[in-house]
Short mmCIF file of C-alpha atoms in Angstrom, two decimals:
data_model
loop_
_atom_site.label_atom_id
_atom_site.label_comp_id
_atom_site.label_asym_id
_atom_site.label_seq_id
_atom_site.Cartn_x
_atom_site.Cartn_y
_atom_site.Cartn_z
CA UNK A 149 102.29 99.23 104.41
CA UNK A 150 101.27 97.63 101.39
CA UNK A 151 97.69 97.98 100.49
CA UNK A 152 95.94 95.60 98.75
CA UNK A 153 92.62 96.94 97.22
CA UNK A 154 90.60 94.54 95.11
CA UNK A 155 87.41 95.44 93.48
CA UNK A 156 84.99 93.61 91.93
CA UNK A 157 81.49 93.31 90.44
CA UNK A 158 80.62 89.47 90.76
CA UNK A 159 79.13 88.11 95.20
CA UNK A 160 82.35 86.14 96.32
CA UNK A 161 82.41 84.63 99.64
CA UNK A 162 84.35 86.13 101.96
CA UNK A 163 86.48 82.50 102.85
CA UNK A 164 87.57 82.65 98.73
CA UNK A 165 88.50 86.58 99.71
CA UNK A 166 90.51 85.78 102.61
CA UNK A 167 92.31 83.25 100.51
CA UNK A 168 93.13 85.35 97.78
CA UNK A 169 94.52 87.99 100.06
CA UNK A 170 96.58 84.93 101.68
CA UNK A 171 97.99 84.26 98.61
CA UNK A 172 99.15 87.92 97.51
CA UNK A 173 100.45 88.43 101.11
CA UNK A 174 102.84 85.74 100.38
CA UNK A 175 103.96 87.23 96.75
CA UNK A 176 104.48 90.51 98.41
CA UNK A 177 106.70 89.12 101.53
CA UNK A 178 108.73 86.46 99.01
CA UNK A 179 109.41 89.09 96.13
CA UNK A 180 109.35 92.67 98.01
CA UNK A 181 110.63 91.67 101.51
CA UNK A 182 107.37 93.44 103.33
CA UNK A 183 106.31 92.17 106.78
CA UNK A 184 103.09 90.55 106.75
CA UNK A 185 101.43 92.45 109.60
CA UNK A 186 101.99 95.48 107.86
CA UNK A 187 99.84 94.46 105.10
CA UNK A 188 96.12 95.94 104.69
CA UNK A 189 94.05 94.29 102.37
CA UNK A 190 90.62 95.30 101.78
CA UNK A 191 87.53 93.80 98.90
CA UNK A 192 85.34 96.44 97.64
CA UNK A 193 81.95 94.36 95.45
CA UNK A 194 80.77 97.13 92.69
CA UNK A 195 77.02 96.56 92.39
CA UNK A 196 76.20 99.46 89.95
CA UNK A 197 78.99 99.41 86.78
CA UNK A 198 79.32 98.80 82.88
CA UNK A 199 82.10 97.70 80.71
CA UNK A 200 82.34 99.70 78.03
CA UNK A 201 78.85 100.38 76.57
CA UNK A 202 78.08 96.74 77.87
CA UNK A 203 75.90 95.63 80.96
CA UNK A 204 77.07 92.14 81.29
CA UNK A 205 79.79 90.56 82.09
CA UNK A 206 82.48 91.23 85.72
CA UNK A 207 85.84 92.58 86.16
CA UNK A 208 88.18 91.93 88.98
CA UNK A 209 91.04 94.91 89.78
CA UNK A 210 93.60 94.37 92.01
CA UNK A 211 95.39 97.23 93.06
CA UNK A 212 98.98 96.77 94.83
CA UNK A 213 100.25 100.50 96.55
CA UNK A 214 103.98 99.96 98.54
CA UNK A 215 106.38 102.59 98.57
CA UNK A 216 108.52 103.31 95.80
CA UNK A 217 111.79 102.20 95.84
CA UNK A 218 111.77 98.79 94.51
CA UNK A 219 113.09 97.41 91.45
CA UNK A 220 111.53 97.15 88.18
CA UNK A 221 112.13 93.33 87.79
CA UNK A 222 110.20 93.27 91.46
CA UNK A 223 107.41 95.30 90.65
CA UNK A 224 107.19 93.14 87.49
CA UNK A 225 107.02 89.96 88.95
CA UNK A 226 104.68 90.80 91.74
CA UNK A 227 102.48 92.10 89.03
CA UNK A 228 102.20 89.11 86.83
CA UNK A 229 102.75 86.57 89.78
CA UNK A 230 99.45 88.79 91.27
CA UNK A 231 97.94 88.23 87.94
CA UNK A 232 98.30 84.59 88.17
CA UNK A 233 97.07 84.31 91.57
CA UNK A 234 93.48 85.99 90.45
CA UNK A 235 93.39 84.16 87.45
CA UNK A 236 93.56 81.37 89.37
CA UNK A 237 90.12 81.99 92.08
CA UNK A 238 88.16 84.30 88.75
CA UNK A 239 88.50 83.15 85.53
CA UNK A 240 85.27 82.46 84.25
CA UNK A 241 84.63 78.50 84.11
CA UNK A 242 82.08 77.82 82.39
CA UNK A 243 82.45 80.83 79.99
CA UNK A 244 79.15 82.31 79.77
CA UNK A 245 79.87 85.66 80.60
CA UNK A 246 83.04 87.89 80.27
CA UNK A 247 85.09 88.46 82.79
CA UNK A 248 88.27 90.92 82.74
CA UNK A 249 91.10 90.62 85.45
CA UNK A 250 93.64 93.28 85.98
CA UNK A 251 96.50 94.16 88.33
CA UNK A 252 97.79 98.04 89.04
CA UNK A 253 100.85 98.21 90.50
CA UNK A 254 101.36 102.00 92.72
CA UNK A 255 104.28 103.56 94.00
CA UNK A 256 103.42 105.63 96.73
CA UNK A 257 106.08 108.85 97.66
CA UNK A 258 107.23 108.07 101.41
CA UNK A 259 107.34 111.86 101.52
CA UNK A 260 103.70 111.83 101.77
CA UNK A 261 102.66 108.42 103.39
CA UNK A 262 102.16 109.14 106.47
CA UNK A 263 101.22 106.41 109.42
CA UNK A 264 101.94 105.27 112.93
CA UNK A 265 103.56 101.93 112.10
CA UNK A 266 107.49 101.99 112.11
CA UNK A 267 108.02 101.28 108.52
#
């Protein structure tokens, strides 16, 4: 269990993917105790969107679901530590066209995850 959703609007390479969901694997494991193999990340690439009323620019949203139960000062850290990470592979370089990064953090009700991995 976590899930690790990140969509976005720009082409990135799969190898940059796989070493962005390295990355938050390792913030998840170091600041929520979760075991690695548990984890299920997945990229979803947005060809058809808008921002706002505009037609250019990309966004990048990461979306983090675990089950609740963690602390607030947890949650917070994998949030901006998560931040950081997609900060770090996205921001826009060269600056010529916007690009907005965000992070969602879920809590997911263990009443009503169900799944066949021992948890």
């Amino acid at each position: 269990m976590p899930h690790i959703k990140l969509e976005h609007t720009e082409f990135v390479e799969t190898r940059l993917i796989v070493s962005v969901f390295k990355q938050l694997r390792s913030i998840l494991i170091e600041n929520a105790g979760v075991k690695e193999e548990y984890c299920k990340c997945k990229a979803v690439h947005i060809p058809i969107y808008a921002i706002g009323n505009n037609e250019s620019g990309h966004f990048y949203h990461l979306e983090i679901s675990f089950l609740k139960g963690r602390s607030e000062d947890i949650k917070q850290k994998i949030g901006q530590f998560s931040l950081e990470t997609i900060k770090e592979y996205f921001s826009n370089k060269n600056g010529e066209i916007p690009i907005q990064l965000s992070v969602e953090i879920r809590e997911m009700n263990p009443e009503y995850y169900f799944t066949t991995n021992s948890l």
